[in-house]
Amino acid sequence: MTDTDTILSAHTREEIDSWLARYPVDKKKSALLAALRAAQHQNKGYLTTELMDAVAAYLDLAPIEVYEVASFYSMYELQPVARHNIAVCTNVCCMLMGSDTIVSHLENKLGIKLGESTPDGRIYLKVEEECLAACAGGPMMQVNHKYYTDLTPEKVDEIIDSLE
Ligand code: FES
């Protein structure tokens, strides 16, 4: 068993293998986004250098190739965060539909600012997102990467209160 096998869980390696099977053997990098998602999921929602290095080794990539991707895409977290990840879109369509009200409501309700987690480790209020391609349903937010559209403060309360 290699270090990579102990750092990446069996479930994570299975997930990566299922993606690798979809690409030519010399194009392992194609599975990188999915591999990072699986590694992040294994580690309570964030990536460590050790995990990124293990993904690099598993996909025969240089670590820098993995760091570049992990630090570019907003769906990856590189610091510990609370277990529910909430991201409000504040790009122009959602802004015109009232996303500022949704952000303020969340900050007041949770007692934290964007970029912070609640002290009980329950909710992470991600820094504002750019367009999440659901403009027709603005204002909108992602909760654990699932989309919620046509938000009102009341609807936000229902969603937040249903989270464990
Ligand atoms: S502007 Fe919010 S989803 Fe496009």
Tab-separated table of C-alpha atoms and ligand atoms in Angstrom:
chain	number	residue	atom	x	y	z
A	1	MET	CA	0.000	0.000	0.000
A	2	THR	CA	1.384	3.434	-0.957
A	3	ASP	CA	1.002	6.731	0.921
A	4	THR	CA	-1.557	7.786	-1.658
A	5	ASP	CA	-3.654	4.735	-0.839
A	6	THR	CA	-3.777	5.688	2.821
A	7	ILE	CA	-4.432	9.392	2.276
A	8	LEU	CA	-7.223	8.921	-0.276
A	9	SER	CA	-9.985	6.727	1.128
A	10	ALA	CA	-11.089	3.588	-0.696
A	11	HIS	CA	-14.330	5.365	-1.582
A	12	THR	CA	-12.460	8.361	-3.000
A	13	ARG	CA	-10.195	6.103	-5.068
A	14	GLU	CA	-13.246	4.221	-6.383
A	15	GLU	CA	-14.846	7.514	-7.359
A	16	ILE	CA	-11.681	8.673	-9.134
A	17	ASP	CA	-11.330	5.310	-10.887
A	18	SER	CA	-14.902	5.583	-12.175
A	19	TRP	CA	-13.985	8.897	-13.798
A	20	LEU	CA	-10.650	7.654	-15.103
A	21	ALA	CA	-12.500	4.851	-16.907
A	22	ARG	CA	-14.227	7.490	-19.073
A	23	TYR	CA	-11.021	8.930	-20.530
A	24	PRO	CA	-8.049	7.655	-22.553
A	25	VAL	CA	-5.341	6.220	-20.279
A	26	ASP	CA	-2.919	8.998	-21.205
A	27	LYS	CA	-5.461	11.728	-20.292
A	28	LYS	CA	-5.717	11.232	-16.541
A	29	LYS	CA	-5.837	14.970	-15.979
A	30	SER	CA	-9.375	14.898	-17.362
A	31	ALA	CA	-10.474	13.342	-14.053
A	32	LEU	CA	-8.896	16.069	-11.931
A	33	LEU	CA	-12.020	18.109	-11.138
A	34	ALA	CA	-13.929	15.014	-10.065
A	35	ALA	CA	-10.934	13.717	-8.098
A	36	LEU	CA	-10.662	16.979	-6.155
A	37	ARG	CA	-14.391	16.955	-5.471
A	38	ALA	CA	-14.158	13.426	-4.065
A	39	ALA	CA	-11.085	14.254	-1.978
A	40	GLN	CA	-12.775	17.365	-0.599
A	41	HIS	CA	-15.896	15.423	0.269
A	42	GLN	CA	-13.768	12.868	2.150
A	43	ASN	CA	-12.286	15.632	4.291
A	44	LYS	CA	-15.328	17.513	5.650
A	45	GLY	CA	-15.547	19.890	2.711
A	46	TYR	CA	-12.008	21.201	2.260
A	47	LEU	CA	-8.733	20.242	0.618
A	48	THR	CA	-5.350	20.043	2.326
A	49	THR	CA	-1.934	20.096	0.655
A	50	GLU	CA	-1.549	16.434	1.618
A	51	LEU	CA	-4.797	15.531	-0.155
A	52	MET	CA	-3.922	17.566	-3.253
A	53	ASP	CA	-0.488	15.914	-3.393
A	54	ALA	CA	-2.146	12.497	-3.122
A	55	VAL	CA	-4.504	13.379	-5.987
A	56	ALA	CA	-1.499	14.519	-8.035
A	57	ALA	CA	0.299	11.225	-7.399
A	58	TYR	CA	-2.833	9.208	-8.200
A	59	LEU	CA	-3.300	10.988	-11.535
A	60	ASP	CA	0.426	11.147	-12.404
A	61	LEU	CA	0.400	14.951	-12.327
A	62	ALA	CA	2.804	17.489	-10.887
A	63	PRO	CA	1.444	18.907	-7.591
A	64	ILE	CA	1.424	22.413	-9.077
A	65	GLU	CA	-1.066	21.281	-11.716
A	66	VAL	CA	-3.442	20.278	-8.939
A	67	TYR	CA	-2.866	23.416	-6.838
A	68	GLU	CA	-3.602	25.607	-9.872
A	69	VAL	CA	-6.975	23.984	-10.419
A	70	ALA	CA	-7.928	23.787	-6.745
A	71	SER	CA	-7.153	27.464	-6.187
A	72	PHE	CA	-8.884	28.620	-9.396
A	73	TYR	CA	-12.346	27.079	-9.072
A	74	SER	CA	-14.616	28.422	-6.374
A	75	MET	CA	-16.175	25.052	-5.550
A	76	TYR	CA	-13.000	23.972	-3.768
A	77	GLU	CA	-12.199	25.093	-0.252
A	78	LEU	CA	-8.602	25.263	0.927
A	79	GLN	CA	-9.355	26.064	4.582
A	80	PRO	CA	-11.559	24.292	7.141
A	81	VAL	CA	-15.222	25.282	6.778
A	82	ALA	CA	-18.478	24.417	8.528
A	83	ARG	CA	-20.394	21.405	7.277
A	84	HIS	CA	-23.085	23.218	5.243
A	85	ASN	CA	-21.669	25.354	2.458
A	86	ILE	CA	-23.885	28.285	1.414
A	87	ALA	CA	-23.034	30.480	-1.564
A	88	VAL	CA	-25.255	33.377	-2.657
A	89	CYS	CA	-24.902	34.643	-6.220
A	90	THR	CA	-24.473	38.419	-6.240
A	91	ASN	CA	-23.779	38.912	-9.914
A	92	VAL	CA	-25.796	41.486	-11.824
A	93	CYS	CA	-29.034	39.563	-12.567
A	94	CYS	CA	-29.323	38.313	-9.006
A	95	MET	CA	-28.321	41.723	-7.659
A	96	LEU	CA	-31.165	43.347	-9.608
A	97	MET	CA	-33.513	40.729	-8.144
A	98	GLY	CA	-32.474	41.464	-4.539
A	99	SER	CA	-29.434	39.339	-3.690
A	100	ASP	CA	-28.168	42.084	-1.342
A	101	THR	CA	-31.248	41.547	0.815
A	102	ILE	CA	-30.595	37.807	0.866
A	103	VAL	CA	-26.951	38.265	1.895
A	104	SER	CA	-27.896	40.737	4.657
A	105	HIS	CA	-30.629	38.426	5.878
A	106	LEU	CA	-28.235	35.484	6.074
A	107	GLU	CA	-25.543	37.513	7.825
A	108	ASN	CA	-28.025	38.811	10.405
A	109	LYS	CA	-29.685	35.458	10.945
A	110	LEU	CA	-26.414	33.572	11.358
A	111	GLY	CA	-24.422	36.325	13.106
A	112	ILE	CA	-21.500	35.941	10.712
A	113	LYS	CA	-20.148	37.748	7.654
A	114	LEU	CA	-19.448	36.353	4.199
A	115	GLY	CA	-16.382	34.119	4.306
A	116	GLU	CA	-17.051	32.980	7.886
A	117	SER	CA	-18.446	29.848	9.539
A	118	THR	CA	-20.822	29.760	12.494
A	119	PRO	CA	-19.019	28.939	15.764
A	120	ASP	CA	-21.007	25.694	16.103
A	121	GLY	CA	-19.506	24.433	12.821
A	122	ARG	CA	-22.945	24.221	11.209
A	123	ILE	CA	-22.942	26.780	8.397
A	124	TYR	CA	-20.262	28.305	6.206
A	125	LEU	CA	-21.301	31.474	4.383
A	126	LYS	CA	-19.086	31.433	1.364
A	127	VAL	CA	-17.737	34.629	-0.115
A	128	GLU	CA	-20.166	35.882	-2.734
A	129	GLU	CA	-20.332	33.872	-5.947
A	130	GLU	CA	-20.279	35.212	-9.450
A	131	CYS	CA	-22.992	34.042	-11.842
A	132	LEU	CA	-24.006	30.449	-11.172
A	133	ALA	CA	-25.956	30.205	-14.422
A	134	ALA	CA	-29.411	30.292	-12.851
A	135	CYS	CA	-30.117	33.946	-13.644
A	136	ALA	CA	-33.789	33.422	-14.500
A	137	GLY	CA	-34.350	32.216	-10.923
A	138	GLY	CA	-32.610	35.028	-9.103
A	139	PRO	CA	-31.961	35.739	-6.384
A	140	MET	CA	-30.459	32.306	-5.879
A	141	MET	CA	-27.967	30.434	-3.731
A	142	GLN	CA	-26.276	27.069	-3.535
A	143	VAL	CA	-26.521	25.006	-0.382
A	144	ASN	CA	-23.981	22.186	-0.468
A	145	HIS	CA	-23.840	22.757	-4.242
A	146	LYS	CA	-27.600	22.295	-4.696
A	147	TYR	CA	-29.471	25.209	-6.308
A	148	TYR	CA	-32.264	27.174	-4.598
A	149	THR	CA	-33.912	29.877	-6.701
A	150	ASP	CA	-36.457	32.720	-6.411
A	151	LEU	CA	-35.335	33.353	-2.856
A	152	THR	CA	-37.095	35.497	-0.288
A	153	PRO	CA	-35.990	35.956	3.328
A	154	GLU	CA	-38.815	33.598	4.370
A	155	LYS	CA	-37.686	30.933	1.914
A	156	VAL	CA	-34.100	31.308	3.122
A	157	ASP	CA	-35.287	30.788	6.709
A	158	GLU	CA	-37.026	27.558	5.738
A	159	ILE	CA	-33.958	26.247	3.948
A	160	ILE	CA	-31.509	27.188	6.702
A	161	ASP	CA	-33.732	25.919	9.493
A	162	SER	CA	-34.007	22.530	7.781
A	163	LEU	CA	-30.229	21.989	7.908
A	164	GLU	CA	-28.925	19.836	10.749
B	1	FES	S1	-26.482	36.362	-11.996
B	1	FES	FE1	-27.016	35.003	-10.403
B	1	FES	S2	-27.192	33.098	-11.392
B	1	FES	FE2	-26.611	34.456	-12.983
